[in-house]
CSV table of C-alpha atoms in Angstrom, one decimal:
chain,number,residue,atom,x,y,z
A,1,MET,CA,-134.5,192.8,51.2
A,2,ARG,CA,-136.3,191.2,48.3
A,3,GLN,CA,-134.8,189.6,45.2
A,4,THR,CA,-136.7,188.3,42.2
A,5,LYS,CA,-135.1,186.1,39.6
A,6,LYS,CA,-135.2,187.5,36.1
A,7,ASN,CA,-138.1,186.1,34.1
A,8,SER,CA,-139.5,184.4,37.2
A,9,LYS,CA,-142.4,185.2,39.5
A,10,GLU,CA,-140.7,183.7,42.5
A,11,VAL,CA,-139.9,186.3,45.1
A,12,TYR,CA,-137.1,185.7,47.7
A,13,HIS,CA,-137.2,187.4,51.1
A,14,SER,CA,-134.5,187.9,53.8
A,15,ARG,CA,-135.0,186.6,57.3
A,16,VAL,CA,-136.5,190.0,58.2
A,17,TYR,CA,-139.6,188.7,56.3
A,18,THR,CA,-139.4,185.0,56.6
A,19,ASP,CA,-139.0,185.0,60.4
A,20,ARG,CA,-141.7,187.6,60.8
A,21,PRO,CA,-143.7,186.9,64.0
A,22,ALA,CA,-147.5,186.8,63.8
A,23,TYR,CA,-147.9,190.0,65.9
A,24,ALA,CA,-146.0,192.0,63.3
A,25,ASP,CA,-149.2,192.0,61.2
A,26,PHE,CA,-151.6,192.9,64.1
A,27,ASP,CA,-153.3,196.3,64.2
A,28,ALA,CA,-151.7,198.8,66.5
A,29,PRO,CA,-153.6,198.0,69.7
A,30,GLY,CA,-152.9,194.3,69.4
A,31,LYS,CA,-149.3,194.8,68.4
A,32,PHE,CA,-148.4,196.9,71.3
A,33,GLN,CA,-150.2,194.5,73.7
A,34,ALA,CA,-148.0,191.7,72.3
A,35,ILE,CA,-144.9,193.9,72.6
A,36,GLN,CA,-145.7,194.6,76.3
A,37,SER,CA,-146.0,190.9,76.9
A,38,ILE,CA,-142.6,190.4,75.3
A,39,ILE,CA,-141.0,193.2,77.3
A,40,ALA,CA,-142.5,191.7,80.5
A,41,ARG,CA,-141.2,188.2,79.8
A,42,ARG,CA,-137.7,189.3,78.9
A,43,LEU,CA,-137.4,191.7,81.9
A,44,LYS,CA,-138.5,188.8,84.2
A,45,GLU,CA,-135.9,186.6,82.7
A,46,HIS,CA,-133.1,189.3,82.5
A,47,PRO,CA,-133.9,192.0,85.1
A,48,ASN,CA,-130.3,193.5,84.9
A,49,ALA,CA,-131.2,195.5,81.8
A,50,ILE,CA,-130.0,198.8,80.2
A,51,CYS,CA,-131.9,200.8,77.6
A,52,SER,CA,-130.4,203.3,75.2
A,53,TYR,CA,-132.5,206.4,75.0
A,54,SER,CA,-131.8,209.0,72.2
A,55,GLY,CA,-134.4,211.6,72.8
A,56,GLY,CA,-136.0,210.7,69.5
A,57,SER,CA,-139.6,209.6,68.8
A,58,ASP,CA,-138.8,205.9,68.7
A,59,SER,CA,-137.1,206.2,72.1
A,60,ASP,CA,-140.0,208.1,73.5
A,61,ILE,CA,-142.4,205.3,72.6
A,62,MET,CA,-140.0,202.6,73.8
A,63,LEU,CA,-139.4,204.2,77.2
A,64,ASP,CA,-143.1,204.8,77.7
A,65,LEU,CA,-143.8,201.1,76.8
A,66,ILE,CA,-141.1,199.9,79.2
A,67,GLU,CA,-142.3,202.0,82.1
A,68,ARG,CA,-146.0,201.1,81.5
A,69,THR,CA,-145.0,197.4,81.5
A,70,ARG,CA,-142.8,197.7,84.5
A,71,LYS,CA,-145.5,199.2,86.6
A,72,ALA,CA,-148.2,196.9,85.3
A,73,PHE,CA,-146.1,193.7,86.2
A,74,GLY,CA,-144.2,195.1,89.2
A,75,LEU,CA,-140.8,194.7,87.5
A,76,PRO,CA,-137.5,196.1,88.6
A,77,GLU,CA,-136.1,199.4,87.3
A,78,VAL,CA,-134.4,199.6,84.0
A,79,LYS,CA,-131.2,201.7,83.6
A,80,TYR,CA,-131.5,204.4,80.9
A,81,CYS,CA,-128.5,205.9,79.1
A,82,PHE,CA,-128.2,208.8,76.6
A,83,PHE,CA,-125.1,209.1,74.4
A,84,ASN,CA,-124.2,212.7,73.7
A,85,THR,CA,-122.0,212.9,70.6
A,86,GLY,CA,-121.1,216.5,71.2
A,87,LEU,CA,-123.4,217.6,68.3
A,88,GLU,CA,-126.8,217.4,69.9
A,89,MET,CA,-129.6,219.9,69.5
A,90,LYS,CA,-130.7,221.9,72.6
A,91,ALA,CA,-134.2,220.6,71.9
A,92,ILE,CA,-133.0,217.0,72.4
A,93,LYS,CA,-131.0,217.7,75.5
A,94,GLU,CA,-133.8,219.5,77.1
A,95,HIS,CA,-136.3,216.8,76.1
A,96,VAL,CA,-134.1,214.1,77.8
A,97,ARG,CA,-134.3,216.0,81.0
A,98,ASP,CA,-138.0,216.5,80.7
A,99,VAL,CA,-138.7,212.8,80.0
A,100,ALA,CA,-136.6,211.8,83.0
A,101,ASP,CA,-138.7,214.1,85.2
A,102,LYS,CA,-142.0,212.9,83.7
A,103,TYR,CA,-141.4,209.2,84.4
A,104,GLY,CA,-139.3,209.7,87.5
A,105,VAL,CA,-136.4,207.8,86.0
A,106,GLU,CA,-132.7,208.5,85.7
A,107,ILE,CA,-131.3,208.9,82.2
A,108,THR,CA,-127.5,209.0,82.5
A,109,GLU,CA,-125.6,211.0,79.9
A,110,TYR,CA,-122.3,209.7,78.5
A,111,ARG,CA,-119.8,211.4,76.2
A,112,PRO,CA,-117.2,209.8,74.0
A,113,LYS,CA,-113.4,210.2,74.6
A,114,LYS,CA,-113.0,211.1,70.9
A,115,ASN,CA,-115.9,213.4,69.9
A,116,ILE,CA,-117.4,213.8,66.5
A,117,VAL,CA,-115.1,216.7,65.4
A,118,GLN,CA,-112.0,214.6,66.3
A,119,SER,CA,-113.2,211.4,64.8
A,120,THR,CA,-114.3,212.9,61.5
A,121,ARG,CA,-111.0,214.9,61.2
A,122,GLU,CA,-109.0,211.7,61.7
A,123,TYR,CA,-111.0,209.2,59.8
A,124,GLY,CA,-113.4,211.0,57.5
A,125,ILE,CA,-117.1,211.8,57.2
A,126,PRO,CA,-120.1,209.7,56.2
A,127,PHE,CA,-121.5,209.6,52.7
A,128,ILE,CA,-124.9,208.2,51.6
A,129,SER,CA,-125.0,205.3,54.2
A,130,LYS,CA,-123.0,203.5,56.8
A,131,ILE,CA,-122.5,200.7,54.3
A,132,VAL,CA,-121.2,202.9,51.6
A,133,SER,CA,-119.1,204.9,54.1
A,134,SER,CA,-117.5,201.8,55.6
A,135,ALA,CA,-116.7,200.3,52.2
A,136,MET,CA,-115.4,203.6,50.8
A,137,GLU,CA,-113.1,203.9,53.7
A,138,THR,CA,-111.5,200.6,52.7
A,139,VAL,CA,-111.4,201.7,49.0
A,140,GLN,CA,-109.7,204.9,49.8
A,141,ARG,CA,-107.3,203.5,52.5
A,142,LYS,CA,-106.2,200.6,50.3
A,143,GLU,CA,-106.2,202.8,47.1
A,144,LEU,CA,-108.5,200.4,45.2
A,145,PRO,CA,-109.1,201.6,41.7
A,146,PHE,CA,-112.7,201.5,40.4
A,147,SER,CA,-111.4,199.8,37.3
A,148,ILE,CA,-111.4,196.5,39.2
A,149,LYS,CA,-115.2,196.4,38.5
A,150,GLU,CA,-114.6,196.2,34.8
A,151,GLU,CA,-111.9,193.6,35.3
A,152,TYR,CA,-114.4,191.5,37.3
A,153,ASP,CA,-117.3,192.1,35.0
A,154,ASN,CA,-115.3,191.1,31.9
A,155,ALA,CA,-113.7,188.0,33.5
A,156,GLU,CA,-115.0,184.6,32.3
A,157,ASP,CA,-113.9,183.0,35.5
A,158,LYS,CA,-115.2,185.4,38.1
A,159,ALA,CA,-114.1,183.3,41.1
A,160,ALA,CA,-110.5,183.2,39.8
A,161,LYS,CA,-110.6,187.0,39.2
A,162,ARG,CA,-111.9,187.5,42.7
A,163,ALA,CA,-109.1,185.4,44.1
A,164,GLU,CA,-106.5,187.3,42.1
A,165,LEU,CA,-107.9,190.6,43.3
A,166,ARG,CA,-107.6,189.4,46.9
A,167,GLU,CA,-103.9,188.6,46.3
A,168,ARG,CA,-103.3,191.9,44.6
A,169,TYR,CA,-105.1,194.0,47.3
A,170,PRO,CA,-104.7,192.1,50.6
A,171,LYS,CA,-107.0,193.0,53.5
A,172,SER,CA,-109.4,194.8,51.2
A,173,GLU,CA,-112.3,192.3,51.2
A,174,GLN,CA,-115.1,194.8,51.9
A,175,GLY,CA,-113.9,197.3,49.3
A,176,ILE,CA,-113.4,194.7,46.5
A,177,ASN,CA,-116.9,193.2,47.1
A,178,PHE,CA,-118.4,196.7,47.2
A,179,ILE,CA,-116.9,197.8,43.9
A,180,CYS,CA,-117.2,194.5,42.1
A,181,CYS,CA,-120.7,193.7,43.4
A,182,CYS,CA,-119.8,190.2,44.5
A,183,ASN,CA,-119.1,188.1,47.6
A,184,ARG,CA,-115.8,186.8,48.8
A,185,ASP,CA,-116.1,183.7,46.6
A,186,GLY,CA,-116.6,185.8,43.4
A,187,GLU,CA,-120.3,185.1,43.1
A,188,PRO,CA,-122.2,188.1,41.6
A,189,ARG,CA,-124.3,189.9,44.2
A,190,PRO,CA,-125.7,192.9,42.2
A,191,ASN,CA,-128.9,193.4,44.2
A,192,ILE,CA,-127.8,193.6,47.8
A,193,GLN,CA,-127.2,196.7,50.0
A,194,LEU,CA,-123.5,195.9,50.5
A,195,VAL,CA,-122.5,196.8,46.9
A,196,ILE,CA,-122.0,200.0,45.0
A,197,ASN,CA,-124.8,199.2,42.6
A,198,SER,CA,-127.4,199.5,45.4
A,199,SER,CA,-127.1,203.3,44.9
A,200,LYS,CA,-128.1,203.9,41.3
A,201,TYR,CA,-125.4,205.5,39.1
A,202,LEU,CA,-123.0,205.8,42.1
A,203,TYR,CA,-120.3,203.8,40.4
A,204,GLU,CA,-120.5,206.0,37.3
A,205,PHE,CA,-120.6,209.2,39.4
A,206,MET,CA,-117.6,208.4,41.5
A,207,VAL,CA,-115.6,207.3,38.4
A,208,GLU,CA,-116.4,210.6,36.7
A,209,ASN,CA,-116.2,212.7,39.9
A,210,PRO,CA,-113.4,211.4,42.2
A,211,CYS,CA,-114.0,212.2,45.8
A,212,ASP,CA,-111.5,214.6,47.3
A,213,PHE,CA,-112.3,214.1,51.0
A,214,LYS,CA,-112.0,211.1,53.3
A,215,ILE,CA,-115.2,209.0,53.7
A,216,SER,CA,-115.8,207.0,56.8
A,217,ALA,CA,-118.5,205.9,59.3
A,218,LYS,CA,-116.1,205.7,62.2
A,219,CYS,CA,-117.6,208.8,63.8
A,220,CYS,CA,-120.5,206.6,64.8
A,221,ASP,CA,-118.2,203.9,66.2
A,222,TYR,CA,-116.3,206.4,68.3
A,223,CYS,CA,-119.1,208.6,69.4
A,224,LYS,CA,-121.8,206.0,70.1
A,225,LYS,CA,-120.9,202.3,69.6
A,226,GLN,CA,-117.6,202.2,71.6
A,227,VAL,CA,-119.1,204.3,74.4
A,228,ALA,CA,-122.2,202.1,74.4
A,229,HIS,CA,-120.3,198.8,74.5
A,230,LYS,CA,-118.3,200.0,77.5
A,231,VAL,CA,-121.4,201.2,79.4
A,232,GLN,CA,-123.5,198.2,78.6
A,233,ALA,CA,-120.8,195.6,79.4
A,234,GLU,CA,-122.0,194.9,82.9
A,235,TYR,CA,-125.7,194.4,82.0
A,236,GLU,CA,-127.4,191.1,81.1
A,237,MET,CA,-129.8,192.6,78.6
A,238,ILE,CA,-129.5,195.6,76.2
A,239,ILE,CA,-132.7,197.2,75.0
A,240,THR,CA,-132.6,199.4,71.8
A,241,GLY,CA,-135.3,201.1,69.7
A,242,GLU,CA,-134.3,199.8,66.3
A,243,ARG,CA,-137.1,199.5,63.8
A,244,ARG,CA,-137.1,197.6,60.5
A,245,ASP,CA,-138.9,200.4,58.7
A,246,GLU,CA,-135.9,202.7,59.2
A,247,GLY,CA,-134.2,200.8,56.5
A,248,GLY,CA,-130.4,200.6,55.9
A,249,MET,CA,-128.4,198.4,58.2
A,250,ARG,CA,-131.4,198.1,60.6
A,251,SER,CA,-133.3,196.1,58.0
A,252,VAL,CA,-130.4,193.7,57.5
A,253,PRO,CA,-130.3,190.5,59.6
A,254,LYS,CA,-127.2,190.4,61.9
A,255,SER,CA,-125.3,187.2,62.6
A,256,GLU,CA,-126.3,187.3,66.2
A,257,ASP,CA,-130.0,187.1,65.2
A,258,ALA,CA,-129.3,183.4,64.2
A,259,ASN,CA,-129.4,182.7,67.9
A,260,GLY,CA,-132.8,184.1,68.4
A,261,THR,CA,-135.4,186.3,66.6
A,262,MET,CA,-135.1,189.6,64.8
A,263,CYS,CA,-136.3,191.3,68.0
A,264,PHE,CA,-134.6,189.2,70.6
A,265,SER,CA,-131.2,187.4,70.4
A,266,GLU,CA,-128.1,186.4,72.3
A,267,THR,CA,-124.9,188.2,71.4
A,268,SER,CA,-121.4,186.6,71.1
A,269,SER,CA,-120.6,188.0,74.5
A,270,GLY,CA,-123.4,186.1,76.2
A,271,GLN,CA,-125.6,189.2,76.6
A,272,PHE,CA,-129.1,189.4,75.3
A,273,ARG,CA,-130.4,192.1,73.0
A,274,LEU,CA,-134.1,193.2,72.9
A,275,LYS,CA,-135.5,195.3,70.1
A,276,PRO,CA,-139.2,195.6,71.1
A,277,LEU,CA,-140.1,198.1,68.3
A,278,TYR,CA,-138.5,196.2,65.5
A,279,TYR,CA,-141.9,195.5,63.7
A,280,VAL,CA,-143.5,198.8,64.7
A,281,SER,CA,-144.5,200.9,61.7
A,282,ASP,CA,-144.8,204.7,61.3
A,283,ALA,CA,-148.6,204.3,61.4
A,284,ASP,CA,-148.3,202.2,64.7
A,285,LYS,CA,-146.2,205.0,66.2
A,286,ALA,CA,-148.8,207.7,65.2
A,287,TRP,CA,-151.5,205.6,66.9
A,288,TYR,CA,-149.5,205.1,70.1
A,289,LYS,CA,-148.6,208.8,70.3
A,290,GLU,CA,-152.2,209.9,70.1
A,291,ARG,CA,-153.5,207.1,72.3
A,292,TYR,CA,-151.2,207.9,75.2
A,293,GLY,CA,-150.8,211.6,74.6
A,294,LEU,CA,-147.0,211.6,74.1
A,295,LYS,CA,-145.2,214.8,73.4
A,296,TYR,CA,-142.1,214.5,71.3
A,297,SER,CA,-139.2,216.9,71.6
A,298,ASP,CA,-139.4,220.4,70.0
A,299,ALA,CA,-137.2,219.0,67.2
A,300,TYR,CA,-140.4,217.3,66.0
A,301,GLU,CA,-143.2,219.4,67.5
A,302,VAL,CA,-141.7,222.9,66.8
A,303,TYR,CA,-138.9,222.6,64.2
A,304,GLY,CA,-140.8,220.1,62.1
A,305,LEU,CA,-138.3,217.3,61.8
A,306,LYS,CA,-139.5,213.8,60.9
A,307,ARG,CA,-136.6,212.1,62.6
A,308,THR,CA,-133.6,213.0,64.7
A,309,GLY,CA,-130.3,211.3,65.5
A,310,CYS,CA,-126.8,212.8,65.1
A,311,CYS,CA,-127.7,216.3,64.2
A,312,GLY,CA,-126.9,217.0,60.5
A,313,CYS,CA,-125.4,213.5,59.9
A,314,SER,CA,-124.5,213.4,56.2
A,315,ILE,CA,-125.9,209.9,55.9
A,316,SER,CA,-129.4,211.4,56.0
A,317,ALA,CA,-130.8,212.3,52.5
A,318,THR,CA,-132.6,215.2,54.1
A,319,ALA,CA,-129.7,216.5,56.2
A,320,VAL,CA,-129.4,219.9,54.5
A,321,GLU,CA,-133.2,220.4,54.4
A,322,ASP,CA,-133.5,219.5,58.1
A,323,LEU,CA,-130.7,221.9,59.0
A,324,GLU,CA,-132.7,224.7,57.4
A,325,LYS,CA,-135.6,223.8,59.7
A,326,ILE,CA,-133.3,223.9,62.7
A,327,ARG,CA,-131.6,227.2,61.7
A,328,PRO,CA,-134.2,229.7,63.1
A,329,TYR,CA,-134.0,228.0,66.5
A,330,GLU,CA,-130.4,226.8,66.8
A,331,PRO,CA,-128.2,228.5,64.3
A,332,ASN,CA,-124.9,227.6,66.0
A,333,ILE,CA,-125.4,223.9,65.7
A,334,VAL,CA,-126.3,224.3,62.0
A,335,LYS,CA,-123.0,226.1,61.5
A,336,ALA,CA,-121.2,223.3,63.4
A,337,ALA,CA,-122.8,220.6,61.3
A,338,TRP,CA,-121.8,222.4,58.0
A,339,ASN,CA,-118.2,222.7,59.3
A,340,ILE,CA,-118.1,219.0,60.0
A,341,PHE,CA,-120.1,217.4,57.2
A,342,GLY,CA,-120.2,220.2,54.5
A,343,ASP,CA,-118.0,218.4,52.0
A,344,SER,CA,-120.3,215.4,52.0
A,345,TYR,CA,-123.4,217.6,51.6
A,346,LYS,CA,-122.0,219.2,48.5
A,347,TYR,CA,-120.7,215.9,47.1
A,348,ARG,CA,-124.2,214.3,47.6
A,349,GLN,CA,-125.8,217.2,45.8
A,350,ARG,CA,-123.5,216.7,42.9
A,351,TYR,CA,-124.4,213.0,43.0
A,352,ASN,CA,-128.2,213.9,43.0
A,353,ASP,CA,-127.7,216.2,40.0
A,354,PHE,CA,-125.8,213.4,38.2
A,355,LYS,CA,-128.6,211.0,38.8
A,356,LYS,CA,-131.2,213.5,37.4
A,357,MET,CA,-129.0,213.9,34.3
A,358,LYS,CA,-128.7,210.2,33.8
A,359,GLN,CA,-132.4,209.6,34.3
A,360,ALA,CA,-133.2,212.3,31.8
A,361,GLU,CA,-130.7,210.9,29.4
A,362,GLU,CA,-132.3,207.4,29.7
A,363,LYS,CA,-135.8,208.9,29.2
A,364,ARG,CA,-134.7,210.5,25.9
A,365,GLY,CA,-133.0,207.3,24.7
A,366,GLY,CA,-129.5,208.5,25.4
A,367,GLN,CA,-130.0,212.1,24.4
A,368,ILE,CA,-130.2,215.0,26.9
A,369,SER,CA,-131.5,218.5,26.5
A,370,ILE,CA,-130.8,221.7,28.5
A,371,PHE,CA,-134.6,221.9,29.0
A,372,ASP,CA,-134.3,218.8,31.2
A,373,PHE,CA,-132.6,221.1,33.8
A,374,PRO,CA,-134.7,224.3,34.1
A,375,GLU,CA,-132.6,225.4,37.1
A,376,VAL,CA,-129.7,226.3,34.7
A,377,LEU,CA,-131.9,228.3,32.3
A,378,PRO,CA,-131.7,232.1,32.3
């Protein structure tokens, strides 16, 4: 995340950039060679390792890299796991089996105790991002009024106002900071991902269009994170395919990274976390796929998706578009996704329309015209 002071040429970078290793700027052949060296070193130090495999393109490259490295350096086997949320495309499940056969490895499938239908019904469905969803869950659960933003913005002593809001709405830190665009000390933080202003016009939209369904990102916690933590507990090192270029929370430094680097760190539990693809770009991936002749799942190769994950997850800006690509091949899962996330899809479309209206209004100096919206013309 970059921030620039107003009327200043000085640019500030987060640790994602300031702690950037030299190999992050290598061309693809050199970068992957460096990554193989990192994988080899860490597997020698921590041979009791488990790797999360999702069946997506990042996972395909990661597994191929690990297996090539293992064989080249004579390293022990890595445990692979696939977390099935209960809403997985047939194309992904078949690909997981095909990859296991291709490399001669075992990819163990795990399912959550509380599946995606149960967790979304109980807690709510995602909207825009995990950050927004988590904050909005607090806002809704604690019944925080959006008007606290105006209170904070108009306060001369913002630290005192923030302290007063904390007393008025106890155990609501995340929600207050999100709405007021500040930190817990009352300092303004208008340009970070953790606040409502990071999504343009979202505050205005939600004030004018109150949400009538529960928002939450807990489905990810129950369907993936909790299952993963339980499965990974007995291993010394956890390997995941996170990439900075995916954006969102994956581009935000975590507290555990302070004990290492962005791609290798020690967790609070004493385990080690390796993210070998962290500085791999989309162009690097394309080079690797062609160089080693990888075949992604049919979700990519046939359906035409650019990325996978939880099928139809409403965090994705292209969820509805992607579901239409899937529909000719797997109509039942498309129906299931709409039944689970439909309210969020519709609300996001209203938000997108609202943004277009506001942008058109700004363009015309505060005046809007029906001709800015040809879709409504006869």
